[in-house]
Tab-separated table of C-alpha atoms in Angstrom:
chain	number	residue	atom	x	y	z
A	25	UNK	CA	123.307	117.681	121.832
A	26	UNK	CA	121.115	116.890	119.151
A	27	UNK	CA	120.049	119.288	116.645
A	28	UNK	CA	116.710	119.245	114.256
A	29	UNK	CA	115.949	120.890	111.308
A	30	UNK	CA	112.486	121.929	110.496
A	31	UNK	CA	110.743	123.953	107.520
A	32	UNK	CA	107.929	126.257	108.900
A	33	UNK	CA	106.721	128.984	106.449
A	34	UNK	CA	109.318	131.035	104.062
A	35	UNK	CA	111.609	129.981	107.418
A	36	UNK	CA	114.301	127.037	108.410
A	37	UNK	CA	113.793	126.562	111.994
A	38	UNK	CA	116.506	125.095	113.834
A	39	UNK	CA	116.095	123.459	117.055
A	40	UNK	CA	118.732	122.525	119.472
A	41	UNK	CA	118.584	120.431	122.097
A	42	UNK	CA	120.860	119.907	125.342
A	43	UNK	CA	124.841	121.558	125.685
A	44	UNK	CA	126.283	123.512	122.814
A	45	UNK	CA	129.914	122.471	124.028
A	46	UNK	CA	133.231	123.085	121.969
A	47	UNK	CA	132.691	118.711	121.416
A	48	UNK	CA	129.265	119.933	119.448
A	49	UNK	CA	130.287	123.015	118.047
A	50	UNK	CA	131.255	121.883	114.805
A	51	UNK	CA	128.232	119.762	113.981
A	52	UNK	CA	125.601	122.650	115.277
A	53	UNK	CA	127.329	124.761	112.667
A	54	UNK	CA	126.913	122.560	109.740
A	55	UNK	CA	123.602	122.246	110.576
A	56	UNK	CA	123.347	126.047	110.806
A	57	UNK	CA	125.071	126.035	107.455
A	58	UNK	CA	122.777	123.509	105.624
A	59	UNK	CA	119.670	125.487	106.814
A	60	UNK	CA	120.943	128.655	106.042
A	61	UNK	CA	121.000	127.144	102.298
A	62	UNK	CA	117.464	126.057	102.293
A	63	UNK	CA	116.832	129.581	103.893
A	64	UNK	CA	118.490	131.371	100.895
A	65	UNK	CA	116.869	128.867	98.274
A	66	UNK	CA	113.284	129.407	99.347
A	67	UNK	CA	112.702	130.710	102.234
A	68	UNK	CA	113.539	134.305	103.788
A	69	UNK	CA	114.397	133.311	107.231
A	70	UNK	CA	116.588	131.458	109.347
A	71	UNK	CA	115.127	131.440	113.239
A	72	UNK	CA	116.891	129.222	116.053
A	73	UNK	CA	114.680	128.198	118.489
A	74	UNK	CA	116.400	127.820	121.828
A	75	UNK	CA	114.042	126.199	123.961
A	76	UNK	CA	115.430	123.523	124.609
A	77	UNK	CA	119.438	124.820	124.551
A	78	UNK	CA	120.664	124.205	127.910
A	79	UNK	CA	123.912	125.696	127.708
A	80	UNK	CA	126.430	127.438	125.441
A	81	UNK	CA	130.110	127.706	125.719
A	82	UNK	CA	132.371	130.642	123.825
A	83	UNK	CA	132.738	127.416	120.868
A	84	UNK	CA	129.181	127.295	120.349
A	85	UNK	CA	128.897	131.355	121.131
A	86	UNK	CA	131.041	131.852	117.829
A	87	UNK	CA	129.005	129.312	115.437
A	88	UNK	CA	126.333	131.475	116.104
A	89	UNK	CA	128.147	135.044	114.838
A	90	UNK	CA	129.674	132.903	111.743
A	91	UNK	CA	125.830	132.400	110.830
A	92	UNK	CA	125.204	135.524	111.436
A	93	UNK	CA	127.823	136.861	108.929
A	94	UNK	CA	127.154	133.707	106.168
A	95	UNK	CA	122.890	135.421	106.727
A	96	UNK	CA	124.109	138.950	106.231
A	97	UNK	CA	125.710	137.794	102.875
A	98	UNK	CA	123.028	135.527	101.544
A	99	UNK	CA	120.238	137.987	102.468
A	100	UNK	CA	118.356	135.911	105.381
A	101	UNK	CA	116.905	137.061	108.481
A	102	UNK	CA	118.242	135.393	111.294
A	103	UNK	CA	117.423	135.288	114.569
A	104	UNK	CA	117.123	133.299	117.642
A	105	UNK	CA	114.140	133.348	119.843
A	106	UNK	CA	113.131	131.646	123.534
A	107	UNK	CA	116.274	131.937	125.022
A	108	UNK	CA	116.426	130.409	128.834
A	109	UNK	CA	117.723	132.794	131.756
A	110	UNK	CA	121.169	130.878	131.210
A	111	UNK	CA	122.097	131.320	127.880
A	112	UNK	CA	120.679	134.582	127.144
A	113	UNK	CA	123.053	136.070	129.939
A	114	UNK	CA	125.656	134.464	128.069
A	115	UNK	CA	124.855	136.394	125.032
A	116	UNK	CA	124.208	139.610	126.739
A	117	UNK	CA	127.568	139.312	128.615
A	118	UNK	CA	129.346	138.962	124.965
A	119	UNK	CA	127.157	141.839	123.355
A	120	UNK	CA	126.579	138.843	121.041
A	121	UNK	CA	122.568	139.919	121.383
A	122	UNK	CA	123.502	143.389	119.893
A	123	UNK	CA	124.526	141.189	117.056
A	124	UNK	CA	121.661	139.004	116.529
A	125	UNK	CA	117.863	139.877	117.550
A	126	UNK	CA	116.839	137.571	120.639
A	127	UNK	CA	113.102	137.300	120.063
A	128	UNK	CA	110.904	136.256	123.839
A	129	UNK	CA	109.553	133.077	121.757
A	130	UNK	CA	109.202	131.030	118.341
A	131	UNK	CA	106.245	133.095	117.214
A	132	UNK	CA	107.097	136.720	117.916
A	133	UNK	CA	110.429	135.461	115.855
A	134	UNK	CA	108.188	133.864	112.873
A	135	UNK	CA	105.903	137.003	112.650
A	136	UNK	CA	108.844	139.395	112.393
A	137	UNK	CA	110.632	137.508	109.911
A	138	UNK	CA	107.053	137.467	107.645
A	139	UNK	CA	106.576	141.220	107.709
A	140	UNK	CA	109.733	141.876	107.391
A	141	UNK	CA	111.102	139.987	104.475
A	142	UNK	CA	107.556	139.133	102.672
A	143	UNK	CA	106.257	136.117	101.457
A	144	UNK	CA	108.311	133.608	99.307
A	145	UNK	CA	107.692	130.544	97.211
A	146	UNK	CA	109.243	128.544	94.465
A	147	UNK	CA	108.397	125.095	91.944
A	148	UNK	CA	110.456	124.233	89.622
A	149	UNK	CA	109.211	121.839	87.039
A	150	UNK	CA	110.113	120.568	83.869
A	151	UNK	CA	109.282	122.513	80.137
A	152	UNK	CA	106.491	120.831	79.291
A	153	UNK	CA	102.629	121.852	78.548
A	154	UNK	CA	101.404	119.271	80.903
A	155	UNK	CA	103.097	121.028	84.247
A	156	UNK	CA	100.585	124.013	83.645
A	157	UNK	CA	97.911	122.898	86.477
A	158	UNK	CA	100.482	122.384	88.978
A	159	UNK	CA	102.029	125.935	88.554
A	160	UNK	CA	98.361	127.938	88.224
A	161	UNK	CA	97.776	125.791	91.642
A	162	UNK	CA	101.290	126.622	92.844
A	163	UNK	CA	99.969	130.227	92.416
A	164	UNK	CA	96.038	129.852	93.720
A	165	UNK	CA	97.621	128.371	96.781
A	166	UNK	CA	100.241	131.270	97.651
A	167	UNK	CA	97.387	133.824	96.694
A	168	UNK	CA	95.084	131.883	99.438
A	169	UNK	CA	98.078	131.365	101.964
A	170	UNK	CA	98.631	135.372	101.519
A	171	UNK	CA	94.942	136.275	101.884
A	172	UNK	CA	95.115	138.864	98.865
A	173	UNK	CA	92.272	140.299	97.185
A	174	UNK	CA	90.892	138.202	94.243
A	175	UNK	CA	90.832	141.220	91.739
A	176	UNK	CA	94.542	140.953	90.834
A	177	UNK	CA	94.615	136.985	90.731
A	178	UNK	CA	93.642	136.834	86.872
A	179	UNK	CA	96.492	138.821	85.487
A	180	UNK	CA	99.276	136.491	87.496
A	181	UNK	CA	97.870	133.338	86.374
A	182	UNK	CA	97.562	134.749	82.811
A	183	UNK	CA	101.163	136.004	83.347
A	184	UNK	CA	102.422	132.833	84.608
A	185	UNK	CA	100.251	130.800	81.684
A	186	UNK	CA	101.915	133.140	78.808
A	187	UNK	CA	105.714	133.581	80.081
A	188	UNK	CA	105.678	129.257	81.034
A	189	UNK	CA	104.204	128.207	77.586
A	190	UNK	CA	106.406	130.979	75.694
A	191	UNK	CA	109.686	128.618	77.674
A	192	UNK	CA	107.314	125.739	76.294
A	193	UNK	CA	107.168	126.469	73.284
A	194	UNK	CA	109.652	128.151	71.788
A	195	UNK	CA	112.615	127.161	74.124
A	196	UNK	CA	114.533	123.919	74.321
A	197	UNK	CA	113.000	120.674	73.538
A	198	UNK	CA	110.155	120.260	75.713
A	199	UNK	CA	110.734	117.803	78.920
A	200	UNK	CA	114.487	118.600	78.296
A	201	UNK	CA	114.990	121.778	80.752
A	202	UNK	CA	113.557	122.901	84.079
A	203	UNK	CA	111.535	126.236	84.495
A	204	UNK	CA	112.105	127.841	87.948
A	205	UNK	CA	108.913	129.954	88.820
A	206	UNK	CA	108.937	132.025	92.037
A	207	UNK	CA	106.818	134.269	94.085
A	208	UNK	CA	107.989	137.399	96.503
A	209	UNK	CA	105.267	139.593	97.758
A	210	UNK	CA	107.016	142.366	99.830
A	211	UNK	CA	105.333	145.812	100.286
A	212	UNK	CA	102.092	144.839	98.979
A	213	UNK	CA	104.090	144.411	95.583
A	214	UNK	CA	104.093	140.736	94.246
A	215	UNK	CA	106.827	139.695	92.310
A	216	UNK	CA	106.457	136.727	89.199
A	217	UNK	CA	110.152	135.713	88.377
A	218	UNK	CA	110.463	132.720	85.590
A	219	UNK	CA	113.336	131.797	84.664
A	220	UNK	CA	114.851	128.953	82.375
A	221	UNK	CA	117.807	127.711	80.964
A	222	UNK	CA	116.704	127.489	77.444
A	223	UNK	CA	118.496	129.741	74.138
A	224	UNK	CA	118.526	133.476	75.180
A	225	UNK	CA	115.690	134.662	74.305
A	226	UNK	CA	114.053	138.347	75.225
A	227	UNK	CA	110.559	138.081	74.732
A	228	UNK	CA	110.059	141.426	75.203
A	229	UNK	CA	111.983	142.596	71.888
A	230	UNK	CA	109.214	140.985	69.735
A	231	UNK	CA	107.147	143.960	68.888
A	232	UNK	CA	103.881	144.771	69.923
A	233	UNK	CA	100.873	143.082	67.377
A	234	UNK	CA	98.913	145.960	65.729
A	235	UNK	CA	95.830	145.715	67.799
A	236	UNK	CA	93.734	147.514	65.655
A	237	UNK	CA	94.501	144.857	62.405
A	238	UNK	CA	91.650	143.441	61.012
A	239	UNK	CA	90.699	140.050	61.349
A	240	UNK	CA	92.153	139.117	57.801
A	241	UNK	CA	95.423	140.342	58.808
A	242	UNK	CA	95.743	139.360	62.618
A	243	UNK	CA	98.523	136.441	63.107
A	244	UNK	CA	96.906	133.809	65.235
A	245	UNK	CA	99.790	134.370	68.111
A	246	UNK	CA	101.945	136.949	69.364
A	247	UNK	CA	99.206	138.052	71.718
A	248	UNK	CA	100.651	136.414	74.850
A	249	UNK	CA	103.525	139.217	76.005
A	250	UNK	CA	101.460	141.948	74.930
A	251	UNK	CA	98.991	141.063	77.095
A	252	UNK	CA	101.226	140.479	80.285
A	253	UNK	CA	102.821	144.206	79.476
A	254	UNK	CA	99.652	145.822	79.488
A	255	UNK	CA	98.109	143.768	82.839
A	256	UNK	CA	101.671	144.105	85.024
A	257	UNK	CA	103.035	146.688	86.532
A	258	UNK	CA	106.561	146.169	84.988
A	259	UNK	CA	107.820	143.494	83.138
A	260	UNK	CA	111.917	143.020	82.974
A	261	UNK	CA	113.773	140.639	80.853
A	262	UNK	CA	117.643	139.773	82.026
A	263	UNK	CA	120.024	137.298	80.980
A	264	UNK	CA	121.628	135.603	84.022
A	265	UNK	CA	124.692	133.735	83.309
A	266	UNK	CA	122.849	130.558	80.772
A	267	UNK	CA	119.362	131.902	82.201
A	268	UNK	CA	116.560	133.400	80.962
A	269	UNK	CA	114.872	135.552	83.800
A	270	UNK	CA	111.293	136.996	83.253
A	271	UNK	CA	110.373	139.399	86.386
A	272	UNK	CA	106.975	140.988	86.820
A	273	UNK	CA	105.152	143.217	89.223
A	274	UNK	CA	102.187	144.131	90.055
A	275	UNK	CA	100.862	146.117	93.198
A	276	UNK	CA	98.374	143.233	94.724
A	277	UNK	CA	97.334	145.389	98.113
A	278	UNK	CA	97.623	148.512	99.533
B	4	UNK	CA	88.347	122.295	85.070
B	5	UNK	CA	86.805	123.317	81.663
B	6	UNK	CA	83.944	122.573	79.780
B	7	UNK	CA	82.333	122.916	76.237
B	8	UNK	CA	79.207	121.621	75.247
B	9	UNK	CA	76.137	122.922	72.884
B	10	UNK	CA	73.262	124.521	74.583
B	11	UNK	CA	69.787	124.338	73.982
B	12	UNK	CA	69.303	126.799	70.919
B	13	UNK	CA	73.030	125.604	68.918
B	14	UNK	CA	74.845	127.915	70.933
B	15	UNK	CA	78.468	126.907	71.735
B	16	UNK	CA	78.937	126.859	75.780
B	17	UNK	CA	82.070	127.326	77.488
B	18	UNK	CA	82.787	127.044	81.191
B	19	UNK	CA	85.335	127.531	83.588
B	20	UNK	CA	89.253	127.568	82.754
B	21	UNK	CA	90.249	127.745	78.838
B	22	UNK	CA	94.148	127.490	79.462
B	23	UNK	CA	96.757	126.354	76.966
B	24	UNK	CA	96.304	122.759	77.757
B	25	UNK	CA	92.766	123.105	77.128
B	26	UNK	CA	92.565	124.645	73.572
B	27	UNK	CA	93.401	121.519	71.412
B	28	UNK	CA	89.699	120.157	72.923
B	29	UNK	CA	88.377	123.242	72.654
B	30	UNK	CA	89.234	123.247	68.909
B	31	UNK	CA	88.748	119.828	68.139
B	32	UNK	CA	85.012	120.123	69.452
B	33	UNK	CA	84.454	123.121	67.274
B	34	UNK	CA	85.933	122.178	64.392
B	35	UNK	CA	83.646	118.631	64.312
B	36	UNK	CA	80.831	120.814	63.660
B	37	UNK	CA	79.624	124.036	61.353
B	38	UNK	CA	81.323	127.196	62.670
B	39	UNK	CA	78.655	128.250	65.489
B	40	UNK	CA	76.979	131.862	65.118
B	41	UNK	CA	76.822	132.215	69.058
B	42	UNK	CA	79.534	131.644	71.963
B	43	UNK	CA	78.153	132.105	75.530
B	44	UNK	CA	80.530	133.102	77.973
B	45	UNK	CA	78.437	133.606	80.613
B	46	UNK	CA	80.307	130.313	82.872
B	47	UNK	CA	83.946	131.356	81.255
B	48	UNK	CA	86.200	131.886	84.405
B	49	UNK	CA	89.356	132.595	82.704
B	50	UNK	CA	90.933	132.649	79.092
B	51	UNK	CA	94.578	133.893	78.093
B	52	UNK	CA	96.360	134.266	74.371
B	53	UNK	CA	95.648	129.875	73.822
B	54	UNK	CA	92.208	130.611	74.183
B	55	UNK	CA	92.153	134.135	72.333
B	56	UNK	CA	93.337	131.912	69.538
B	57	UNK	CA	90.727	129.474	69.600
B	58	UNK	CA	87.965	131.948	69.311
B	59	UNK	CA	90.022	133.943	66.514
B	60	UNK	CA	90.080	130.275	64.408
B	61	UNK	CA	86.409	129.968	64.694
B	62	UNK	CA	85.693	133.267	63.848
B	63	UNK	CA	87.837	132.994	60.539
B	64	UNK	CA	85.375	129.958	59.762
B	65	UNK	CA	82.763	131.535	60.878
B	66	UNK	CA	83.674	133.866	58.175
B	67	UNK	CA	84.690	132.096	55.356
B	68	UNK	CA	81.150	130.542	55.479
B	69	UNK	CA	79.638	134.283	55.229
B	70	UNK	CA	78.533	134.109	58.733
B	71	UNK	CA	80.157	136.584	61.899
B	72	UNK	CA	80.425	134.807	65.560
B	73	UNK	CA	79.442	136.162	68.317
B	74	UNK	CA	80.200	135.971	72.023
B	75	UNK	CA	77.461	136.718	74.425
B	76	UNK	CA	77.517	137.361	78.297
B	77	UNK	CA	81.278	138.178	78.404
B	78	UNK	CA	82.060	138.862	81.469
B	79	UNK	CA	84.457	141.994	82.698
B	80	UNK	CA	87.487	140.047	83.818
B	81	UNK	CA	87.324	138.219	79.950
B	82	UNK	CA	85.697	141.508	78.271
B	83	UNK	CA	89.220	143.236	79.534
B	84	UNK	CA	91.305	140.673	78.045
B	85	UNK	CA	89.372	141.174	74.997
B	86	UNK	CA	90.055	145.223	75.097
B	87	UNK	CA	93.575	145.005	75.791
B	88	UNK	CA	94.542	142.617	72.627
B	89	UNK	CA	91.683	144.687	70.335
B	90	UNK	CA	89.657	140.996	69.851
B	91	UNK	CA	86.567	143.862	71.222
B	92	UNK	CA	86.375	144.935	67.556
B	93	UNK	CA	86.961	141.896	65.784
B	94	UNK	CA	84.317	140.136	67.559
B	95	UNK	CA	80.740	140.861	68.081
B	96	UNK	CA	79.771	141.015	71.580
B	97	UNK	CA	77.271	141.625	74.615
B	98	UNK	CA	78.463	141.739	78.319
B	99	UNK	CA	77.102	139.661	81.015
B	100	UNK	CA	74.381	141.647	82.507
B	101	UNK	CA	73.406	143.370	79.619
């Protein structure tokens, strides 16, 4: 049996070809586990396109059950698509069709995955200022792909710049650490998360600047995080293991 | 993409995105000459706190010369940011379309 694995939108797509029998099961289960890891890290769904799957034995069936349980633990949507009548019958007779969603074709499965799990994207860069244009591009491409309204874009570009530059200027020495930026759009709400492995620092603990101060009394810094709080609906900080995690969210579509 | 240059009446014109990677170049341009009286922001698409710092330092320099900086043609998204930080009270400004 041959197994192809692809990334499509937010989905890991596994495409087995041929016979999934006892001899092929261990290898197939391994490929599914790898694809699930990828889906858990950057996507939201794992879909197996069964259009070229000719036969499934009981050992083969078991690999789907193992994967379904692992997907549930990882919070990843798992579904099968385009089963041939013979393979579908095996799923129905065993009752597995009640545990694993079966879709008529790949397109339906993808659509279902996107609408249920939302849209996710993730980018990891070094903590240096010259990475900022790449981050802005990443955000703008996400915006265009999701066809979001232009209005709230500036708030997110600003939040990304302020929080990233905060890490660059006040975190680990430039170029020595990684910053992970992720976006998750779900139910009209967009969440931006910025994580770094620098020393523990809660930017929300910095007191808000006095916005009524006279020019002479104004410090030239310290505006950034205040602006972010002002422009986002919610901002929260957590220390997760050895990482700082700043999460910002705002409604972007009704 | 960010651009800064002198307009026909000696005003400073800023255009594009004044993000953190462009602030040094903007300051270099501004500090190479006397503090301007007017900065035209009609074509400025984006500013964050790094860019506000550039404006603030320029205003402080203008005040030291006994003058006041005027920001002209400030568009709504940029004006929001000036307002949220109280910078609208530090600068004399006119809004785009007024």
